[in-house]
Structures are given as C-alpha cells and as structure tokens.
Coordinates of C-alpha atoms and ligand atoms in Angstrom, one line a residue:
X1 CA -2.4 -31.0 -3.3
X2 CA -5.7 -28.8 -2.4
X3 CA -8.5 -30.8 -4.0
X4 CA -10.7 -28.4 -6.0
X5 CA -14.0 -29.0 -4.3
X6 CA -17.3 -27.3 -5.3
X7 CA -19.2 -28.1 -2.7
X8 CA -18.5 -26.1 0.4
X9 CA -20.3 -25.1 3.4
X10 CA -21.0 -21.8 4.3
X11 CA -19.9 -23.1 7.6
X12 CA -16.8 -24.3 6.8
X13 CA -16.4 -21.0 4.6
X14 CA -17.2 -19.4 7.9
X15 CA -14.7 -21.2 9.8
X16 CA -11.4 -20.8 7.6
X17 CA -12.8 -16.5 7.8
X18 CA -12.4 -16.7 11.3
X19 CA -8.9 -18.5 11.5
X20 CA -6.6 -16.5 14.1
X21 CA -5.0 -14.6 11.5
X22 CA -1.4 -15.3 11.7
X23 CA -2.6 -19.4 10.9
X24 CA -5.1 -18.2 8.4
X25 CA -2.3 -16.6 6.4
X26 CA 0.2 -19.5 7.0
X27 CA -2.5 -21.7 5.6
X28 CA -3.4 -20.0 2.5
X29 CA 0.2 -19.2 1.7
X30 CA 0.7 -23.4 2.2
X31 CA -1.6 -23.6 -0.5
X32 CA -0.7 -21.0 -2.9
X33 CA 3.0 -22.6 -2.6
X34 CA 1.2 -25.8 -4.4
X35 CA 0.8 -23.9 -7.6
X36 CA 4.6 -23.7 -9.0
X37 CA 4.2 -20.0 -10.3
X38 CA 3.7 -18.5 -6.6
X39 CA 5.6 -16.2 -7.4
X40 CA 4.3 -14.5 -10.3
X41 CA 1.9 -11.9 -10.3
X42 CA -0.8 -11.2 -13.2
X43 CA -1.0 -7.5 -14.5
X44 CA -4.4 -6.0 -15.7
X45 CA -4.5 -2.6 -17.0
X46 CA -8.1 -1.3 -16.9
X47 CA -9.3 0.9 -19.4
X48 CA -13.0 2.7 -19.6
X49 CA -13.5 2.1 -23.3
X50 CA -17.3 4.3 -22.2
X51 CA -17.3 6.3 -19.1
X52 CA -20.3 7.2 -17.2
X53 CA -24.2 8.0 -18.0
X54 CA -24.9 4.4 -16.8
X55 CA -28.4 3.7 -16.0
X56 CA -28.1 1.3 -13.3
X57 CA -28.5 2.4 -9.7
X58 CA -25.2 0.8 -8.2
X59 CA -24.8 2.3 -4.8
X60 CA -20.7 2.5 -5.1
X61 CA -20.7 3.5 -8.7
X62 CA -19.0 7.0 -9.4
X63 CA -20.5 6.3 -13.1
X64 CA -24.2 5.7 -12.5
X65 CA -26.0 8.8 -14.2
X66 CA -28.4 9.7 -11.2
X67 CA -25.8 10.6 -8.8
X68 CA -24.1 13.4 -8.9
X69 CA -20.1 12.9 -9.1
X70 CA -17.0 14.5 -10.9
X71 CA -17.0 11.8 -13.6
X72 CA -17.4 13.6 -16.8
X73 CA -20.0 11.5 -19.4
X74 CA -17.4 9.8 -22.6
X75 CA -18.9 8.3 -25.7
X76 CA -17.3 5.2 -26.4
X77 CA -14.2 5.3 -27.3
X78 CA -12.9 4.8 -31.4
X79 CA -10.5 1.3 -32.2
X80 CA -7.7 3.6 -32.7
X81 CA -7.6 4.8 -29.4
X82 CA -8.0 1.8 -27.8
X83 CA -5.0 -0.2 -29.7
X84 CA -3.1 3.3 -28.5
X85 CA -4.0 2.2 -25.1
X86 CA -3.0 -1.0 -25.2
X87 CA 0.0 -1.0 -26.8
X88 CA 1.1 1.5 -24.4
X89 CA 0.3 -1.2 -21.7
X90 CA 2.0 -3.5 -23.3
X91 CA 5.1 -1.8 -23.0
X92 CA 4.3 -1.6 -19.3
X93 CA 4.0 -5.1 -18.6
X94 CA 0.3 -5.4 -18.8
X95 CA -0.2 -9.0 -20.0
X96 CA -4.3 -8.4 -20.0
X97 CA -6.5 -5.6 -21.1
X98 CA -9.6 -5.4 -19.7
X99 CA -12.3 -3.1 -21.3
X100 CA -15.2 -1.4 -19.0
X101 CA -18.3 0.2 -20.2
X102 CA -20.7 2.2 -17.9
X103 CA -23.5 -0.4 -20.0
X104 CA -26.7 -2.0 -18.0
X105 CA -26.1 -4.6 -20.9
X106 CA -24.9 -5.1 -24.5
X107 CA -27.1 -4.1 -27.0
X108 CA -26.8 -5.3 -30.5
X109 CA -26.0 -2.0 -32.5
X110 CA -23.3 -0.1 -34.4
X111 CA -21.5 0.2 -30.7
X112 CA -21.4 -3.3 -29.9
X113 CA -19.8 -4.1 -33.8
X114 CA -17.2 -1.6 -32.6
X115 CA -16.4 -3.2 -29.3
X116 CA -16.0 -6.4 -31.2
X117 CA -13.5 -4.5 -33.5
X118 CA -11.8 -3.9 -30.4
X119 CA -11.0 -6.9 -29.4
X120 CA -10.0 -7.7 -32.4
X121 CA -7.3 -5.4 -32.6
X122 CA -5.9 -5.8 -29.1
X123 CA -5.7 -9.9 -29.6
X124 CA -3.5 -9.2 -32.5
X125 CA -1.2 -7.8 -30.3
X126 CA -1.2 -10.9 -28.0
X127 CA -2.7 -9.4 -25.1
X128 CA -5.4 -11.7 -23.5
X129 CA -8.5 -9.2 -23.5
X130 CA -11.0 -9.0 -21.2
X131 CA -14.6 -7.3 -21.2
X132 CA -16.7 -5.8 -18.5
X133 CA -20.2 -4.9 -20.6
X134 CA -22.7 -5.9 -18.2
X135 CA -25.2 -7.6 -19.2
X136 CA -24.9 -10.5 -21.9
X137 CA -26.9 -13.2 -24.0
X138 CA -25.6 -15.9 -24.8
X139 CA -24.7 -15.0 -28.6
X140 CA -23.2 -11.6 -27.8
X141 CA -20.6 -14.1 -25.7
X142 CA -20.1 -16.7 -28.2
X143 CA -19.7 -13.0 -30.5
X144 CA -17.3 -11.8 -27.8
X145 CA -15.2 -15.2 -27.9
X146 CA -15.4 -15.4 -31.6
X147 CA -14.0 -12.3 -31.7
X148 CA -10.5 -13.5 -29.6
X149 CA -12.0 -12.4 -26.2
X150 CA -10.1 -13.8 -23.6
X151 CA -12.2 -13.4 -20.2
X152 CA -15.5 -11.7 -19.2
X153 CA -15.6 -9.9 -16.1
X154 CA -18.9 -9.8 -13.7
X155 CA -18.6 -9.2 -10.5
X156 CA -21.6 -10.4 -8.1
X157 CA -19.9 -7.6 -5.5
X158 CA -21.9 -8.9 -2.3
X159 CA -24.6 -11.5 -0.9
X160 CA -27.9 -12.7 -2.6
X161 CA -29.6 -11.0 0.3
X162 CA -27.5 -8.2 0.7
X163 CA -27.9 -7.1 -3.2
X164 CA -31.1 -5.4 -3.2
X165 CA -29.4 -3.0 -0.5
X166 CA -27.0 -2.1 -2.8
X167 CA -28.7 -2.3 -6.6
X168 CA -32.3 -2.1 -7.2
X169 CA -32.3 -2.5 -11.2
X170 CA -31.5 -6.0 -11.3
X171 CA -31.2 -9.1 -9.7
X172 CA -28.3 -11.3 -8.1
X173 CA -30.2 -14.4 -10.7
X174 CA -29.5 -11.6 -14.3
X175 CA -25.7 -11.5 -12.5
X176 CA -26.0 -15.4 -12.4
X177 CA -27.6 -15.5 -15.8
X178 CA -24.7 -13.4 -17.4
X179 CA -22.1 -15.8 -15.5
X180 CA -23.8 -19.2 -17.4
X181 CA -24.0 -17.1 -20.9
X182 CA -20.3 -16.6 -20.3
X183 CA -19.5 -20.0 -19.2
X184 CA -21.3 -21.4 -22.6
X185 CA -19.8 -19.4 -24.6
X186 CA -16.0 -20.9 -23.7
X187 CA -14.8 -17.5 -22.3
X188 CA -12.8 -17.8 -19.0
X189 CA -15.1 -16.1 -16.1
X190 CA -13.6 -13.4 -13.9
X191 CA -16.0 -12.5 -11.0
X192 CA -15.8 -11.5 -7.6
X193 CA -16.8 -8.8 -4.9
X194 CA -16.6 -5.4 -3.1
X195 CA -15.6 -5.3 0.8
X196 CA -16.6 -2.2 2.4
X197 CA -20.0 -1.8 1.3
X198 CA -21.4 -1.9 4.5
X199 CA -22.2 -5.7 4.0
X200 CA -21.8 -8.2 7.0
X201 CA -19.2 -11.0 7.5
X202 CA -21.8 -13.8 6.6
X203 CA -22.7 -12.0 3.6
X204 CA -18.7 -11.8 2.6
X205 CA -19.0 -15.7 3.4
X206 CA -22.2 -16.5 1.2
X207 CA -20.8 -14.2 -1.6
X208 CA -17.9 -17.0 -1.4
X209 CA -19.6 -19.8 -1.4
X210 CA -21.7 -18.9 -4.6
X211 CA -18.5 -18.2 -6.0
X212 CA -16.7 -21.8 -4.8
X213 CA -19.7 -23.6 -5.6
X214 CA -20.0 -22.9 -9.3
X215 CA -19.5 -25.7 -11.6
X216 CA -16.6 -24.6 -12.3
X217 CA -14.2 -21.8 -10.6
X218 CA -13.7 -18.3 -11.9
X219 CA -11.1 -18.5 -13.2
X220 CA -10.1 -14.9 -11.5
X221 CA -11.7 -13.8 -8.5
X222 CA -11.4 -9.9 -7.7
X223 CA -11.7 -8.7 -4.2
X224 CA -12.0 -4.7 -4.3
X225 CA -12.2 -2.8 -1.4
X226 CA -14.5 0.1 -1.8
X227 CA -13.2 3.3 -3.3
X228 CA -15.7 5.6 -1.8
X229 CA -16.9 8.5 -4.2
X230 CA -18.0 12.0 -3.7
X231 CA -21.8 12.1 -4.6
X232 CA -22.6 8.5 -4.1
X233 CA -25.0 6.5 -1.6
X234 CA -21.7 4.8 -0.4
X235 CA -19.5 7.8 0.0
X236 CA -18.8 7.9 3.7
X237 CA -18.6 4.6 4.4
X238 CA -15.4 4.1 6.9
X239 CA -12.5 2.4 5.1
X240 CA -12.4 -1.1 5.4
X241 CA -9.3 -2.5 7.9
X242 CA -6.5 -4.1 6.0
X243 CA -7.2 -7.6 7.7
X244 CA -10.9 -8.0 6.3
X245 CA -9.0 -7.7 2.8
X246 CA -6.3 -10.6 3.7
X247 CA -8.9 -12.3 5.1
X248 CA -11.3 -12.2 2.3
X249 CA -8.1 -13.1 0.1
X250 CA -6.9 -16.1 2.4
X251 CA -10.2 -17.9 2.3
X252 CA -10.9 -17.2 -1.3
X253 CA -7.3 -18.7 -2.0
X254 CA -8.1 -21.4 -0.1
X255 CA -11.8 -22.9 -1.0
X256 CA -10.5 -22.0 -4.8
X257 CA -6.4 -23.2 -4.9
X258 CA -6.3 -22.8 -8.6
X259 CA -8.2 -19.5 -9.0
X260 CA -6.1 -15.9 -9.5
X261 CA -7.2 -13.8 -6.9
X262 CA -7.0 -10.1 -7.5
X263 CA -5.9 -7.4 -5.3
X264 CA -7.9 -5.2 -6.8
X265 CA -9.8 -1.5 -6.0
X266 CA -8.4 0.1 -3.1
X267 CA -4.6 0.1 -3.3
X268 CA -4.0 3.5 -3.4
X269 CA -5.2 3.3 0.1
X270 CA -2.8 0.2 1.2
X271 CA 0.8 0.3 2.2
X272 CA 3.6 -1.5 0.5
X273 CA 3.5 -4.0 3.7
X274 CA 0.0 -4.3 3.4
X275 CA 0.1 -5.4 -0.1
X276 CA 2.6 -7.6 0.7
X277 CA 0.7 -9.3 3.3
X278 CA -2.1 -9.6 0.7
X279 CA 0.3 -11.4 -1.5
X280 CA 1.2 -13.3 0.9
X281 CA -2.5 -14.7 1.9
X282 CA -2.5 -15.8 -2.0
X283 CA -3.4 -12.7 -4.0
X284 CA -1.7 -13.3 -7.1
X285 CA -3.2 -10.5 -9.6
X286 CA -3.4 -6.8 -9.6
X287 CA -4.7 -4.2 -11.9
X288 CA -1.4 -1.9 -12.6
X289 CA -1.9 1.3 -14.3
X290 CA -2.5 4.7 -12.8
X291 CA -6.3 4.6 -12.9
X292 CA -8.5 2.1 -12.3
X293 CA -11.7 2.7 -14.6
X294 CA -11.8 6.1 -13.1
X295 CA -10.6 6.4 -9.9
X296 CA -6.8 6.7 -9.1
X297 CA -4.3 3.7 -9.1
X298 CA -0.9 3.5 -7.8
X299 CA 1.9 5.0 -9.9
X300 CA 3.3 2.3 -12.6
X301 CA 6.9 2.6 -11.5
X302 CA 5.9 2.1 -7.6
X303 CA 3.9 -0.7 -8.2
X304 CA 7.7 -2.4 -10.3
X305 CA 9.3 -1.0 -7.0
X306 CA 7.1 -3.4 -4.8
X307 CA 7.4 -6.2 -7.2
X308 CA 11.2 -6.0 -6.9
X309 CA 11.0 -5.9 -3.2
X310 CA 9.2 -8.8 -2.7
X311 CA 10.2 -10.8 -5.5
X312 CA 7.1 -10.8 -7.6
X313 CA 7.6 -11.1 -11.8
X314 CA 4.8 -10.1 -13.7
X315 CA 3.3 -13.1 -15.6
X316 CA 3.5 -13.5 -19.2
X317 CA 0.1 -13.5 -21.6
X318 CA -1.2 -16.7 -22.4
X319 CA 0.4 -18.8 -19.7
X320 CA -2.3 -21.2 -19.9
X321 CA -3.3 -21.3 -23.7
X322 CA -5.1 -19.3 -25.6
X323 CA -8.5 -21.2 -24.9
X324 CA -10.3 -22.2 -22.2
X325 CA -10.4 -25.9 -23.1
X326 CA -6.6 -26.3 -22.3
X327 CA -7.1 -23.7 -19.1
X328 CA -9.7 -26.1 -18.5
X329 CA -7.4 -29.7 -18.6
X330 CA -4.3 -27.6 -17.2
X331 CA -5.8 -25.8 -14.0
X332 CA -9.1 -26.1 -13.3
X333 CA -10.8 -29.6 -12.4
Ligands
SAM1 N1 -21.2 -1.9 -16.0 C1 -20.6 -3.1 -15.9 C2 -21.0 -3.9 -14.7 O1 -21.5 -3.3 -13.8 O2 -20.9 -5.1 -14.7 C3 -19.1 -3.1 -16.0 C4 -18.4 -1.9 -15.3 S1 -18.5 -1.9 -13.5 C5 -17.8 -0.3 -13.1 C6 -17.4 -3.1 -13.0 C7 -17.2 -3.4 -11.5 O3 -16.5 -2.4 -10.9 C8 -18.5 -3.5 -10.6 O4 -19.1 -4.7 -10.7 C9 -17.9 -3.3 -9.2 O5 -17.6 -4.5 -8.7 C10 -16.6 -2.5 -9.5 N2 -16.7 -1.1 -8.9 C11 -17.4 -0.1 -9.4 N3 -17.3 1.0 -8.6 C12 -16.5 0.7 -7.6 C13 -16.0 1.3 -6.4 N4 -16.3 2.6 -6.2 N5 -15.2 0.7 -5.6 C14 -14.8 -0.6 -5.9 N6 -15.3 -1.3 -6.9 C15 -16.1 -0.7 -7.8
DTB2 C1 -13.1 -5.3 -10.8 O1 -13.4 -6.2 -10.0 N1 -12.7 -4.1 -10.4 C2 -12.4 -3.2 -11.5 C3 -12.7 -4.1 -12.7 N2 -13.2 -5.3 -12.1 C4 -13.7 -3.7 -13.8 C5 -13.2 -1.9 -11.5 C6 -12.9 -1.1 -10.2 C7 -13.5 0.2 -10.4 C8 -13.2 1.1 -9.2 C9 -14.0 2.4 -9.4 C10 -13.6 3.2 -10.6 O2 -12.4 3.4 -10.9 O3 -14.5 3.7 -11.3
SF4_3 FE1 -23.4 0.9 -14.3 FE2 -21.6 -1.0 -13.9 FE3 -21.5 1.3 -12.5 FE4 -23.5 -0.4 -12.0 S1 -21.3 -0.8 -11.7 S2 -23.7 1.8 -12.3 S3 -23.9 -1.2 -14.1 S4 -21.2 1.0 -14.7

C-alpha cells in the first residue's frame, strides 16, 4: 500500500512531475488501483447560491466586480430555490452540492443565517454539502458544521510566491488561516489549484507540496484548468496542453493515495479521450452539471455517455460516514 506521507520534498514532488509520461501515468494508476473503489467517480454539482459583485481582485475571476465581464450581479439566492436546485441534482446523480458565493469572507448577518438554512435543507435530503464562502473564522465553521455541512472548499490556486501575481487583496497565510479554521471545526477540507494561469512548473510543484504537507490531506483536491474569461486580466492566456493536467493529476494522486482528485474547470475544452486519460492518472471526481459556477459545463447526458464508456459509476453520498472522525479512521492516516 502507498504510505500516506506528509512530508515530501519539493524535489521528489519535482521528480514524479517530470516522469516520462507513459510511466508517470502507469504509476499513478498502480496506485489508485490500491483504493478498492477505482472505479467510481464522485459527482459535484456546483451551484452559485450569489453570483458576482465580488470585491476581491482575482485575476481569473469572471465574478470580481472591477472587471468588466458578461456575468450579470445575483443577490443571494432564497432556501427555496436552492432545495429546487438540489433536488433536481439529486435526480441527476449528484451525490454533493457544493454552494459558491462571489464573498471575500463570511460575514455574520441576516445572509449568512440564510446560508446556514441552506445547508440545512439540502442535508435533509442526504446530499453531502459543500461551501465555497471565502473567508472563515473559526465559529462561522464550527456554525457551518453544526449546521450538517459536509466539506469547505478553498482553493490556494497557485504558489506562495506566485499569488501576489495573481490576487493582491489577500494573502496565501488568510488562504492558510481559512484551511486551519476549517480543519478545527471537523469539516472535511477540499482545496486545490488552477493550471493555466501563467504560473511556472515549480510553482505547480510547491502549490503541491503545501497541499501534501498538511497535517492532514484534503480530503479532495481540485485541479482546474483555466477557463479564460472575456474582460479579465487572464483572458488570453493560451490553453493549457492536456498533458500538464494529467500530469498535475498523476503526481497529486500519487504524493496523496487516499485524496479524491477532481477533474475540475476546463472540461468543456477536453475530449472524451482526454478525460479518460485524466481518469486514468487517478482523477476520481468531477463536477457534472451544465455550468460550472458560471461558465459552461459539459452536457449532463454526455458526461453518463463517458462514464458508460469507460466504466465509471458515480459514487454514492456518504461513502465514508457522515463525519469526518470516521473519514478520518477509514481513509486518511
Ligand atoms: N469567493 C470564494 C473564494 O474565492 O474562495 C468562493 C468562490 S471562487 C469562484 C472558487 C474557486 O473557483 C476559486 O478559488 C478558483 O480556484 C476557481 N475559479 C474561479 N474562476 C475560475 C476560472 N476562470 N477558471 C478556473 N477556476 C476558477
Ligand atoms: C473548484 O475548484 N472549482 C469550482 C469550485 N471549486 C468552486 C469553480 C470553478 C469556477 C470556474 C469559473 C466559473 O464558472 O465561474
Ligand atoms: Fe471573489 Fe472568489 Fe472570484 Fe476571487 S475567486 S473574485 S474571492 S468570487
């Protein structure tokens, strides 16, 4: 079995990257073939319970308010609407529902009450639930698990040193901070990166290692590939090549065996063989759904299509208990 190690170099990080691809694959697959449910793929179905208006300066970000893109501002959404949404992703296959707000950071007001009513409602209908907020203390998580929340999503997109190229209204230590409040509140931690932003190879390799070297593993690790969008900083940077994202997904796979790693932003953009290869190189997650937050997705029915091709099942809520203790003693050391 891989041994869950938190302690790895960023040159050994460095030298699984840069594995001739073919044997870089072959490994990470060896690995992912360790955790009996290979096979199965986890289904998020992303939902922007607040779109837009965001004060943060995110260079990729379609909803930042100060540039000047198609999304159109939306208050946040009522309870109502939301259970609508999930329910209907339910039906879909969707075993998780995560929930995005264009937020810098929670607030404690009337809105925040009524994102906690949310989750709420969309635990009762036995969907794990998942929040992207931005910014937390460490009372508005234990609120947030209180509440039934499942995982909190943070992403730390790129390197310590690469960061202040891309956002200039916070720090890669408040993305930290956010990560710990998470961690001490119980929830499960979802947190990864963005490929494509123009970052280098060793910043794709120290992004990893903060990520591996956490006390404990995320328990899902997204790897997006840059949507570029009209109106923002990052708008005409080149598409990234398909190998950079199995690579990314390989070594991820590898320095964290036990970790779901998403295929995430970008699929629209990626072929059915492509994908494949990506599950292949251990991605084991993908957000289905025919928008992301607000970009497009691929079409629902496709995205069965592939799975029936190659084999996949989606997996069902809960596999791992409902807390994070058990996910704890079951799959991470
Ligand atoms: N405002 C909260 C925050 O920043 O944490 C939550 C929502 S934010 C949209 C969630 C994540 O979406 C970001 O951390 C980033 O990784 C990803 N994201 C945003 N725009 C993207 C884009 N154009 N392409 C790929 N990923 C993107
Ligand atoms: C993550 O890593 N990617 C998702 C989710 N977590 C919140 C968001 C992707 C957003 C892509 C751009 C958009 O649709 O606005
Ligand atoms: Fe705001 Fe999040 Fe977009 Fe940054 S990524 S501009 S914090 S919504």
């Amino acid at each position: 079995m891989a041994e869950i190690r938190h302690n790895w170099t960023k040159e050994e990080i460095s030298e699984i990257y840069h594995t001739p691809l073919l044997d870089l694959i072959y490994g990470a697959a060896t690995v992912h073939r360790e955790n009996k449910d290979y096979a199965e793929v986890q289904i998020s179905s992303l939902l922007s319970i607040k779109t837009g208006g965001c004060p943060e300066d995110c260079a990729y970000c379609p909803q930042a308010a100060r540039y000047h893109t198609d999304v159109e501002v939306q208050a946040l959404m009522s309870v109502d609407q939301v259970t609508d949404a999930a329910k209907r992703a339910k039906e879909g296959g969707a075993s998780r529902l995560c929930m995005g707000a264009a937020w810098r950071e929670v607030r404690d007001n009337r809105d925040f009450d009524r994102v906690i009513d949310m989750v709420k409602a969309v635990n009762a209908l036995d969907m794990e639930v998942c929040c992207t907020l931005g910014m937390l203390t460490e009372s508005q998580a234990q609120r947030l698990a209180d509440a039934g929340l499942y995982a909190y999503n943070h992403n730390l997109d790129t390197s310590e040193d690469d960061y202040k190229r891309i956002i200039t209204t916070r720090t890669y230590d408040d993305r930290l901070k956010t990560i710990e409040n998470a961690r001490k509140a119980k929830l499960t931690v979802c947190s990864g990166g963005i490929i494509g932003l123009g970052e280098t190879i060793e910043d794709r390799i120290s992004m990893l290692k903060v990520l591996s070297n956490m006390p404990k593993h995320p328990e899902s690790v997204p790897i997006n590939a840059l949507v570029p969008v009209k109106g923002t900083p990052l708008a005409e940077q080149p598409r990234v090549p398909i190998w950079d994202m199995v690579r990314m997904i390989a070594t991820a796979r590898i320095i964290m065996p036990k970790t779901v790693v998403r295929l995430s932003a970008g699929r629209t953009e990626m072929s059915l063989t492509d994908q494949a290869l990506c599950f292949m190189a251990g991605a084991n997650s993908i957000f289905a759904g025919d928008k992301l937050l607000t970009t497009p997705n691929p079409d629902f029915n496709e995205d069965m299509q592939m799975f029936e091709i190659l084999g996949l099942k989606p997996r069902e809520a809960f596999k791992n208990g409902r807390s994070v203790v058990k996910t704890e003693k079951e799959t991470l050391s």
